[in-house]
């Protein structure tokens, strides 16, 4: 005697699921629309790209803008400069924010509250406000038109210190106390216990810092006039001629500049989500 296996049918969608799906589709369309517009514009000729009224799809698909960007721009130098600056900034920020966040979370010292207030103040001050004093300082130190001039001012990670500070507060103290009883010092505890536990948060901080540094246009534009030191955003902004901005080339260059970030997000999106969840900031 055989027993029939009953396969449960698919449950119908609830009104809440339908609303959330439609809302997610609408938000996705809003986010993807600029990328689609940039791609369509990059496949137009320069004459068609500036037509009024504008239209989405190109009448005649051409790769002229893409080939012009490769021929006229120093894409290799721009890419190398962006990688050097972004990787160095990310490395320094990870080191500084991890040490500072752990120090605030686990040690008591005179002036701790005042220093924490300075860090919180850094979260409320726009980087654009600090542009002029930072440039004056860099100029006096002789770091204009250098890699250091582009890297060091981006290594004041107030937000990243706070993120890791919140994470370290959630690490059970019993783990450290057990290591102290076994004779481990503060530095050994930090490197052998705390850092391995904080890999998701460190990955999120590193990815956020890398993306922010890669997309930074204003500061590299202010601190260097040397074409050999241009980063990708600054290099793409030079796509102009005597007739003005070449919009098709600008869109093609912008897509090229954003491609590494898309690759980073695709491969590390799980670490980003896990890092935000582990920091305790997901509900804030």
Short mmCIF file of C-alpha atoms in Angstrom, two decimals:
data_model
loop_
_atom_site.label_atom_id
_atom_site.label_comp_id
_atom_site.label_asym_id
_atom_site.label_seq_id
_atom_site.Cartn_x
_atom_site.Cartn_y
_atom_site.Cartn_z
CA UNK A 1 0.00 0.00 0.00
CA UNK A 2 1.50 3.28 -1.07
CA UNK A 3 0.95 6.53 0.75
CA UNK A 4 0.39 9.57 -1.39
CA UNK A 5 2.68 12.45 -0.55
CA UNK A 6 0.78 15.67 -0.42
CA UNK A 7 2.75 18.64 -1.65
CA UNK A 8 1.51 21.83 -0.04
CA UNK A 9 0.44 24.43 -2.56
CA UNK A 10 1.93 27.85 -2.68
CA UNK A 11 0.24 30.22 -0.29
CA UNK A 12 -1.41 33.26 -1.83
CA UNK A 13 0.26 36.59 -1.19
CA UNK A 14 -1.07 38.65 1.66
CA UNK A 15 -1.89 42.33 1.15
CA UNK A 16 1.16 43.26 3.21
CA UNK A 17 3.48 41.21 0.98
CA UNK A 18 1.99 42.77 -2.14
CA UNK A 19 2.49 46.30 -0.76
CA UNK A 20 6.08 45.58 0.29
CA UNK A 21 6.88 44.01 -3.11
CA UNK A 22 5.48 47.01 -4.99
CA UNK A 23 7.33 49.39 -2.68
CA UNK A 24 10.60 47.48 -3.18
CA UNK A 25 10.12 47.49 -6.95
CA UNK A 26 9.48 51.25 -6.92
CA UNK A 27 12.57 51.96 -4.82
CA UNK A 28 14.68 49.70 -7.05
CA UNK A 29 13.42 51.52 -10.14
CA UNK A 30 14.34 54.89 -8.63
CA UNK A 31 17.83 53.64 -7.76
CA UNK A 32 18.47 51.98 -11.14
CA UNK A 33 17.04 54.80 -13.26
CA UNK A 34 20.20 56.99 -13.15
CA UNK A 35 22.39 54.02 -14.09
CA UNK A 36 20.13 53.12 -17.01
CA UNK A 37 20.09 56.76 -18.13
CA UNK A 38 23.90 56.96 -17.95
CA UNK A 39 24.29 53.74 -19.97
CA UNK A 40 21.82 54.87 -22.64
CA UNK A 41 23.46 58.30 -22.87
CA UNK A 42 26.93 56.77 -23.20
CA UNK A 43 25.72 54.84 -26.25
CA UNK A 44 24.56 58.02 -28.02
CA UNK A 45 26.54 60.42 -30.15
CA UNK A 46 27.45 63.76 -28.55
CA UNK A 47 24.90 65.54 -30.74
CA UNK A 48 22.12 63.19 -29.74
CA UNK A 49 23.10 63.33 -26.06
CA UNK A 50 22.33 67.07 -25.82
CA UNK A 51 19.07 67.04 -27.77
CA UNK A 52 16.06 68.80 -26.24
CA UNK A 53 13.71 67.27 -25.30
CA UNK A 54 15.88 64.33 -24.21
CA UNK A 55 14.96 60.72 -24.87
CA UNK A 56 16.00 57.54 -23.10
CA UNK A 57 16.94 55.10 -25.85
CA UNK A 58 19.57 56.06 -28.45
CA UNK A 59 18.32 56.26 -32.02
CA UNK A 60 21.67 55.06 -33.32
CA UNK A 61 23.76 52.98 -30.90
CA UNK A 62 27.45 53.91 -31.03
CA UNK A 63 30.49 53.23 -28.89
CA UNK A 64 32.15 56.48 -29.88
CA UNK A 65 32.01 57.90 -26.36
CA UNK A 66 33.61 54.80 -24.82
CA UNK A 67 36.44 54.73 -27.35
CA UNK A 68 37.01 58.49 -26.92
CA UNK A 69 37.38 58.10 -23.15
CA UNK A 70 39.98 55.37 -23.63
CA UNK A 71 41.85 57.35 -26.26
CA UNK A 72 41.78 60.81 -24.65
CA UNK A 73 41.92 59.95 -20.96
CA UNK A 74 44.74 58.48 -18.86
CA UNK A 75 42.49 55.79 -17.43
CA UNK A 76 45.36 53.61 -16.26
CA UNK A 77 46.96 56.43 -14.24
CA UNK A 78 43.60 57.50 -12.81
CA UNK A 79 42.81 53.94 -11.79
CA UNK A 80 46.21 53.39 -10.16
CA UNK A 81 45.98 56.69 -8.28
CA UNK A 82 42.49 55.88 -7.00
CA UNK A 83 43.60 52.43 -5.87
CA UNK A 84 46.68 53.76 -4.07
CA UNK A 85 44.74 56.48 -2.27
CA UNK A 86 41.72 54.31 -1.40
CA UNK A 87 43.75 51.31 -0.18
CA UNK A 88 46.05 53.49 1.96
CA UNK A 89 43.12 55.42 3.45
CA UNK A 90 41.26 52.19 4.20
CA UNK A 91 44.30 50.62 5.89
CA UNK A 92 44.98 53.65 8.10
CA UNK A 93 41.30 54.10 9.00
CA UNK A 94 40.95 50.43 10.00
CA UNK A 95 44.00 50.63 12.24
CA UNK A 96 43.11 53.94 13.86
CA UNK A 97 39.40 53.27 14.31
CA UNK A 98 39.97 49.78 15.76
CA UNK A 99 42.49 51.03 18.33
CA UNK A 100 40.46 54.12 19.22
CA UNK A 101 37.15 52.25 19.40
CA UNK A 102 38.62 49.57 21.66
CA UNK A 103 40.29 52.19 23.84
CA UNK A 104 37.01 54.05 24.37
CA UNK A 105 35.06 50.84 24.99
CA UNK A 106 37.39 49.08 27.39
CA UNK A 107 39.76 51.50 29.12
CA UNK A 108 39.22 54.29 31.61
CA UNK A 109 41.46 57.36 31.49
CA UNK A 110 41.31 61.04 32.34
CA UNK A 111 39.57 63.09 29.67
CA UNK A 112 37.76 60.12 28.12
CA UNK A 113 34.40 61.88 28.08
CA UNK A 114 35.91 65.01 26.50
CA UNK A 115 37.66 63.00 23.78
CA UNK A 116 34.48 61.06 23.08
CA UNK A 117 32.70 64.40 22.73
CA UNK A 118 35.29 65.46 20.15
CA UNK A 119 34.63 62.26 18.20
CA UNK A 120 30.88 62.85 18.30
CA UNK A 121 31.42 66.42 17.16
CA UNK A 122 33.26 65.08 14.15
CA UNK A 123 30.07 63.24 13.16
CA UNK A 124 28.17 66.53 13.02
CA UNK A 125 30.67 68.63 11.04
CA UNK A 126 30.51 68.44 7.25
CA UNK A 127 33.86 67.66 5.57
CA UNK A 128 33.24 70.56 3.16
CA UNK A 129 33.41 73.00 6.09
CA UNK A 130 36.92 71.79 6.93
CA UNK A 131 38.20 72.10 3.36
CA UNK A 132 39.91 75.48 3.71
CA UNK A 133 41.67 74.86 7.08
CA UNK A 134 42.73 71.39 5.95
CA UNK A 135 44.15 72.77 2.71
CA UNK A 136 46.05 75.48 4.61
CA UNK A 137 47.52 72.86 6.94
CA UNK A 138 48.51 70.56 4.07
CA UNK A 139 50.06 73.49 2.20
CA UNK A 140 52.13 74.53 5.21
CA UNK A 141 53.37 70.95 5.56
CA UNK A 142 54.46 70.89 1.91
CA UNK A 143 52.15 68.02 0.94
CA UNK A 144 50.28 69.69 -1.92
CA UNK A 145 50.46 67.63 -5.13
CA UNK A 146 51.49 64.50 -3.23
CA UNK A 147 49.85 61.21 -2.35
CA UNK A 148 50.19 62.01 1.36
CA UNK A 149 48.29 65.24 0.88
CA UNK A 150 45.35 63.28 -0.55
CA UNK A 151 45.55 60.39 1.94
CA UNK A 152 46.15 61.79 5.43
CA UNK A 153 43.25 64.30 5.66
CA UNK A 154 40.85 61.45 4.83
CA UNK A 155 42.09 59.39 7.78
CA UNK A 156 40.07 61.08 10.55
CA UNK A 157 37.40 58.38 10.87
CA UNK A 158 34.96 59.74 13.48
CA UNK A 159 32.05 57.66 12.16
CA UNK A 160 34.17 54.50 11.92
CA UNK A 161 35.49 54.96 15.46
CA UNK A 162 31.91 55.19 16.71
CA UNK A 163 30.82 52.09 14.76
CA UNK A 164 33.62 49.94 16.22
CA UNK A 165 33.14 51.51 19.66
CA UNK A 166 29.53 50.33 19.65
CA UNK A 167 30.61 46.86 18.53
CA UNK A 168 33.35 46.51 21.16
CA UNK A 169 30.87 47.48 23.85
CA UNK A 170 28.84 44.40 22.95
CA UNK A 171 31.76 41.98 23.27
CA UNK A 172 31.44 40.03 26.56
CA UNK A 173 34.03 41.16 29.08
CA UNK A 174 34.28 37.61 30.39
CA UNK A 175 36.33 36.63 27.33
CA UNK A 176 38.94 39.25 28.12
CA UNK A 177 38.92 38.56 31.83
CA UNK A 178 39.59 34.87 31.20
CA UNK A 179 42.54 35.80 28.99
CA UNK A 180 43.87 38.21 31.65
CA UNK A 181 43.71 35.40 34.23
CA UNK A 182 45.77 33.21 31.90
CA UNK A 183 48.44 35.92 31.80
CA UNK A 184 47.63 37.63 28.51
CA UNK A 185 48.26 41.35 28.25
CA UNK A 186 46.02 44.03 26.78
CA UNK A 187 47.70 43.97 23.36
CA UNK A 188 47.55 40.19 23.11
CA UNK A 189 43.88 40.20 24.04
CA UNK A 190 43.21 42.83 21.40
CA UNK A 191 44.99 41.01 18.57
CA UNK A 192 44.07 37.40 19.42
CA UNK A 193 40.52 37.76 20.77
CA UNK A 194 38.95 41.11 19.91
CA UNK A 195 40.07 41.48 16.29
CA UNK A 196 39.04 37.94 15.22
CA UNK A 197 35.60 38.51 16.75
CA UNK A 198 35.23 41.85 15.01
CA UNK A 199 35.95 40.69 11.46
CA UNK A 200 32.38 41.39 10.20
CA UNK A 201 32.46 44.92 11.58
CA UNK A 202 35.99 45.54 10.32
CA UNK A 203 34.94 44.30 6.87
CA UNK A 204 31.99 46.70 6.83
CA UNK A 205 34.13 49.63 8.00
CA UNK A 206 36.78 48.83 5.40
CA UNK A 207 34.26 48.59 2.57
CA UNK A 208 32.50 51.83 3.56
CA UNK A 209 35.82 53.63 3.83
CA UNK A 210 37.06 52.31 0.49
CA UNK A 211 33.86 53.36 -1.28
CA UNK A 212 33.92 56.81 0.33
CA UNK A 213 37.55 57.40 -0.57
CA UNK A 214 37.09 56.13 -4.13
CA UNK A 215 34.14 58.49 -4.68
CA UNK A 216 35.81 61.49 -3.03
CA UNK A 217 35.99 64.25 -5.61
CA UNK A 218 36.32 67.50 -3.65
CA UNK A 219 39.46 66.90 -1.59
CA UNK A 220 41.72 65.43 -4.34
CA UNK A 221 40.49 68.24 -6.60
CA UNK A 222 41.53 70.84 -4.00
CA UNK A 223 44.89 69.43 -3.03
CA UNK A 224 46.43 68.57 -6.40
CA UNK A 225 46.82 70.22 -9.78
CA UNK A 226 49.15 67.56 -11.15
CA UNK A 227 47.47 65.57 -13.98
CA UNK A 228 49.63 62.57 -13.09
CA UNK A 229 48.01 62.40 -9.62
CA UNK A 230 44.38 62.66 -10.68
CA UNK A 231 41.99 60.07 -9.29
CA UNK A 232 39.14 58.58 -11.30
CA UNK A 233 36.46 61.16 -10.29
CA UNK A 234 38.82 64.07 -11.02
CA UNK A 235 40.01 62.58 -14.28
CA UNK A 236 36.49 61.94 -15.53
CA UNK A 237 35.59 65.57 -14.74
CA UNK A 238 38.19 66.74 -17.28
CA UNK A 239 36.22 65.24 -20.18
CA UNK A 240 35.60 68.63 -21.80
CA UNK A 241 36.61 70.50 -24.92
CA UNK A 242 36.16 73.99 -26.31
CA UNK A 243 32.45 73.28 -26.87
CA UNK A 244 31.78 72.36 -23.25
CA UNK A 245 31.10 69.10 -21.44
CA UNK A 246 31.00 65.96 -23.55
CA UNK A 247 28.00 64.32 -21.92
CA UNK A 248 28.22 60.94 -23.62
CA UNK A 249 31.90 60.64 -22.68
CA UNK A 250 31.15 61.85 -19.16
CA UNK A 251 28.52 59.13 -18.70
CA UNK A 252 30.85 56.47 -20.09
CA UNK A 253 33.63 57.58 -17.76
CA UNK A 254 31.27 57.67 -14.80
CA UNK A 255 30.21 54.09 -15.45
CA UNK A 256 33.86 53.06 -15.67
CA UNK A 257 34.59 54.78 -12.36
CA UNK A 258 31.64 53.09 -10.68
CA UNK A 259 32.33 49.60 -12.01
CA UNK A 260 34.94 48.68 -9.32
CA UNK A 261 32.50 49.73 -6.59
CA UNK A 262 29.76 47.57 -8.09
CA UNK A 263 32.17 44.63 -8.11
CA UNK A 264 33.13 45.29 -4.47
CA UNK A 265 29.48 45.42 -3.41
CA UNK A 266 28.52 42.27 -5.32
CA UNK A 267 31.32 40.23 -3.72
CA UNK A 268 31.13 41.73 -0.21
CA UNK A 269 27.43 42.51 0.27
CA UNK A 270 27.13 39.70 2.84
CA UNK A 271 29.96 41.23 4.88
CA UNK A 272 28.34 44.66 4.66
CA UNK A 273 25.01 43.39 5.98
CA UNK A 274 26.66 41.29 8.68
CA UNK A 275 28.89 44.19 9.70
CA UNK A 276 25.99 46.60 10.12
CA UNK A 277 24.06 43.99 12.11
CA UNK A 278 27.03 43.32 14.43
CA UNK A 279 27.68 47.00 15.14
CA UNK A 280 24.30 47.47 16.75
CA UNK A 281 23.48 50.36 14.41
CA UNK A 282 20.83 48.56 12.36
CA UNK A 283 17.98 49.91 14.46
CA UNK A 284 19.34 53.40 14.91
#
